[in-house]
Coordinates of C-alpha atoms in Angstrom, one line a residue:
M488 CA 91.5 -192.5 205.1
P489 CA 87.9 -192.1 204.0
K490 CA 85.4 -190.4 206.4
I491 CA 83.7 -193.0 208.6
E492 CA 79.9 -192.6 208.8
A493 CA 79.4 -195.3 211.5
G494 CA 80.6 -196.2 215.0
S495 CA 83.6 -198.2 213.7
V496 CA 85.4 -199.0 210.5
R497 CA 83.8 -202.4 210.3
E498 CA 80.3 -200.9 210.7
H499 CA 81.1 -198.3 208.1
R500 CA 82.3 -201.0 205.7
A501 CA 79.2 -203.1 206.2
Q502 CA 76.9 -200.1 205.6
R503 CA 78.7 -199.1 202.5
L504 CA 78.7 -202.6 201.1
A505 CA 75.0 -202.9 201.8
Q506 CA 74.5 -199.6 199.9
L507 CA 76.4 -201.0 196.9
I508 CA 74.4 -204.2 197.0
D509 CA 71.1 -202.2 197.2
A510 CA 72.3 -200.1 194.3
T511 CA 73.1 -203.1 192.3
E512 CA 69.7 -204.7 193.0
A513 CA 68.0 -201.5 191.9
I514 CA 69.9 -201.4 188.6
L515 CA 69.3 -205.1 187.9
N516 CA 65.5 -204.7 188.6
E517 CA 65.3 -201.6 186.3
G518 CA 67.6 -202.5 183.4
G519 CA 68.8 -206.1 183.8
A520 CA 72.4 -207.3 183.9
E521 CA 73.2 -205.3 180.7
A522 CA 72.7 -202.1 182.6
L523 CA 75.1 -203.1 185.4
T524 CA 78.5 -201.3 185.3
A525 CA 80.8 -200.1 188.0
G526 CA 80.0 -196.5 187.1
A527 CA 76.2 -197.1 187.4
V528 CA 76.6 -198.8 190.8
A529 CA 78.8 -196.0 192.1
A530 CA 76.5 -193.3 190.9
R531 CA 73.4 -195.0 192.4
A532 CA 75.2 -195.5 195.7
G533 CA 76.5 -192.0 195.7
I534 CA 80.2 -192.8 195.9
A535 CA 83.2 -192.3 193.7
R536 CA 83.6 -195.0 191.0
N537 CA 87.1 -196.0 192.1
S538 CA 86.0 -196.3 195.7
I539 CA 83.7 -199.3 195.0
Y540 CA 86.7 -201.5 194.5
R541 CA 87.5 -201.2 198.2
Y542 CA 84.6 -203.5 198.8
F543 CA 84.8 -206.1 196.0
D544 CA 87.2 -206.9 193.2
S545 CA 84.9 -207.0 190.2
I546 CA 81.3 -206.6 189.0
E547 CA 81.2 -210.4 189.0
D548 CA 82.0 -210.4 192.7
L549 CA 79.2 -207.9 193.3
L550 CA 76.7 -210.1 191.4
E551 CA 77.6 -213.0 193.6
L552 CA 76.9 -210.9 196.7
V553 CA 73.5 -210.0 195.3
V554 CA 72.6 -213.6 194.4
T555 CA 73.7 -214.9 197.8
R556 CA 72.5 -212.0 200.0
E557 CA 69.4 -213.8 201.3
F558 CA 70.9 -217.2 201.8
P559 CA 71.9 -216.7 205.5
A560 CA 68.4 -215.5 206.5
W561 CA 66.8 -218.2 204.3
I562 CA 68.8 -221.0 205.9
D563 CA 68.3 -219.7 209.4
A564 CA 64.5 -219.5 208.8
V565 CA 64.4 -223.1 207.6
E566 CA 66.6 -224.3 210.5
Q567 CA 64.4 -222.5 213.1
A568 CA 61.2 -223.9 211.6
I569 CA 62.5 -227.5 211.8
A570 CA 63.9 -226.9 215.4
A571 CA 60.5 -225.7 216.5
E572 CA 58.9 -229.0 215.7
T573 CA 58.6 -231.9 218.1
S574 CA 59.1 -234.8 215.6
P575 CA 61.0 -235.5 212.4
E576 CA 57.6 -236.0 210.7
R577 CA 56.6 -232.5 211.4
G578 CA 60.2 -231.3 210.6
V579 CA 59.8 -232.5 207.0
I580 CA 56.7 -230.4 206.6
A581 CA 58.3 -227.5 208.4
Y582 CA 61.2 -227.7 205.9
V583 CA 58.8 -227.6 203.0
R584 CA 56.7 -224.7 204.2
A585 CA 59.7 -222.6 205.4
N586 CA 61.4 -222.9 202.0
L587 CA 58.2 -221.9 200.2
E588 CA 57.6 -219.0 202.6
Q589 CA 61.1 -217.7 201.8
A590 CA 60.6 -218.1 198.1
A591 CA 57.4 -216.1 198.3
R592 CA 59.1 -213.1 199.7
G593 CA 59.4 -212.0 196.1
T594 CA 63.1 -211.9 195.1
H595 CA 64.0 -215.6 194.6
G596 CA 63.0 -215.8 190.9
W597 CA 65.2 -213.0 189.6
R598 CA 68.1 -214.0 191.9
A599 CA 67.9 -217.6 190.5
S600 CA 67.7 -216.3 187.0
L601 CA 70.7 -214.1 187.6
S602 CA 72.6 -217.0 189.1
R603 CA 72.0 -219.2 186.1
G604 CA 73.0 -216.6 183.5
S605 CA 75.4 -214.0 184.9
L606 CA 77.7 -215.6 187.4
S607 CA 81.1 -217.0 186.8
P608 CA 81.6 -220.8 187.0
S609 CA 83.3 -220.4 190.3
A610 CA 80.6 -218.2 191.7
R611 CA 77.9 -220.7 190.5
E612 CA 79.8 -223.4 192.3
R613 CA 79.7 -221.4 195.6
V614 CA 76.0 -220.8 195.1
K615 CA 75.5 -224.5 194.6
N616 CA 77.4 -225.2 197.9
L617 CA 75.0 -222.8 199.7
H618 CA 72.1 -224.8 198.3
T619 CA 73.7 -228.0 199.5
S620 CA 74.0 -226.6 203.0
L621 CA 70.3 -225.9 202.9
H622 CA 69.5 -229.4 201.7
E623 CA 71.5 -230.9 204.5
A624 CA 68.7 -229.8 206.9
L625 CA 66.2 -232.0 205.0
D626 CA 68.8 -234.8 205.0
R627 CA 69.1 -234.7 208.8
V628 CA 65.3 -234.9 209.3
V629 CA 64.9 -237.7 206.8
R630 CA 67.6 -239.7 208.5
E631 CA 65.9 -239.3 211.8
L632 CA 62.8 -240.9 210.2
G633 CA 64.9 -244.0 209.6
H634 CA 63.9 -244.3 206.0
P635 CA 65.6 -247.2 204.2
Q636 CA 66.8 -245.1 201.3
P637 CA 67.5 -241.6 202.8
E638 CA 69.5 -240.2 199.9
L639 CA 66.9 -241.1 197.3
T640 CA 64.2 -239.9 199.6
V641 CA 65.9 -236.5 200.1
A642 CA 66.4 -236.1 196.3
V643 CA 62.8 -236.8 195.5
L644 CA 61.4 -234.6 198.3
Q645 CA 63.8 -231.8 197.3
A646 CA 62.6 -232.1 193.7
V647 CA 59.1 -231.5 194.9
V648 CA 60.2 -228.4 196.9
D649 CA 62.1 -227.0 193.9
A650 CA 59.2 -227.5 191.6
C651 CA 56.9 -225.7 194.0
I652 CA 59.3 -222.9 194.4
R653 CA 59.2 -222.4 190.6
R654 CA 55.4 -222.3 190.8
I655 CA 55.7 -219.5 193.4
D656 CA 58.2 -217.7 191.2
Q657 CA 55.6 -217.8 188.4
G658 CA 53.0 -216.2 190.6
D659 CA 51.0 -219.1 192.3
E660 CA 49.6 -218.4 195.7
L661 CA 51.8 -219.4 198.6
A662 CA 49.0 -221.0 200.6
T663 CA 47.9 -223.2 197.7
V664 CA 51.3 -224.3 196.8
S665 CA 52.4 -224.9 200.4
D666 CA 49.4 -227.1 201.2
F667 CA 49.9 -229.0 198.0
A668 CA 53.6 -229.6 198.7
A669 CA 52.9 -230.7 202.3
G670 CA 50.4 -233.2 201.0
A671 CA 52.8 -234.5 198.4
M672 CA 55.4 -235.1 201.1
R673 CA 53.0 -237.1 203.1
R674 CA 51.9 -239.2 200.1
L675 CA 55.4 -239.8 199.0
L676 CA 56.2 -241.5 202.3
A677 CA 52.8 -242.9 203.0
D678 CA 53.7 -246.4 202.1
D679 CA 56.0 -246.5 205.2
D680 CA 53.5 -244.7 207.3
L681 CA 56.3 -242.3 208.4
L682 CA 54.6 -239.1 207.7
R683 CA 51.3 -238.4 209.5
H684 CA 49.2 -235.4 209.1
P685 CA 50.6 -232.8 211.6

């Protein structure tokens, strides 16, 4: 049995997996997906090459862990931002701003690129499902507004958010993009007078 460097086997495993994901991210940042091999990850993490397969089955599995690593915190941040608001109108704006704040943390662009180009079809489907769970937060708020076409409304609002995230990935300032996106949300629903300036 390997030497445990934490309070329990579970903690040790979590720490070691985090080390492997950190190592993978560093390799991807420095050399791209072409530089990613099991040997390179093991060397960067400081463990034996054959030991890494105790934590995942393949490099493709490790890539998926890298791509999805920030999803739980991202989703939680969006849900908390919406919950902190006192009306669905403000909840829509909170959804927009929270998503853009998460994107501006600096790693979304390369993770998205990795997702499009390096994941297996099954892994891409799992990433898609994570995005869907995030979009459900917007769906709930829009339905609270009582809009007559909630599904179409969510699709259009999410398209604006996605476009603004791409602008942030390209280097635009968060404050500028966030204010523009919030204004766009208000204008898109202005005909129904559902969104008022928070």
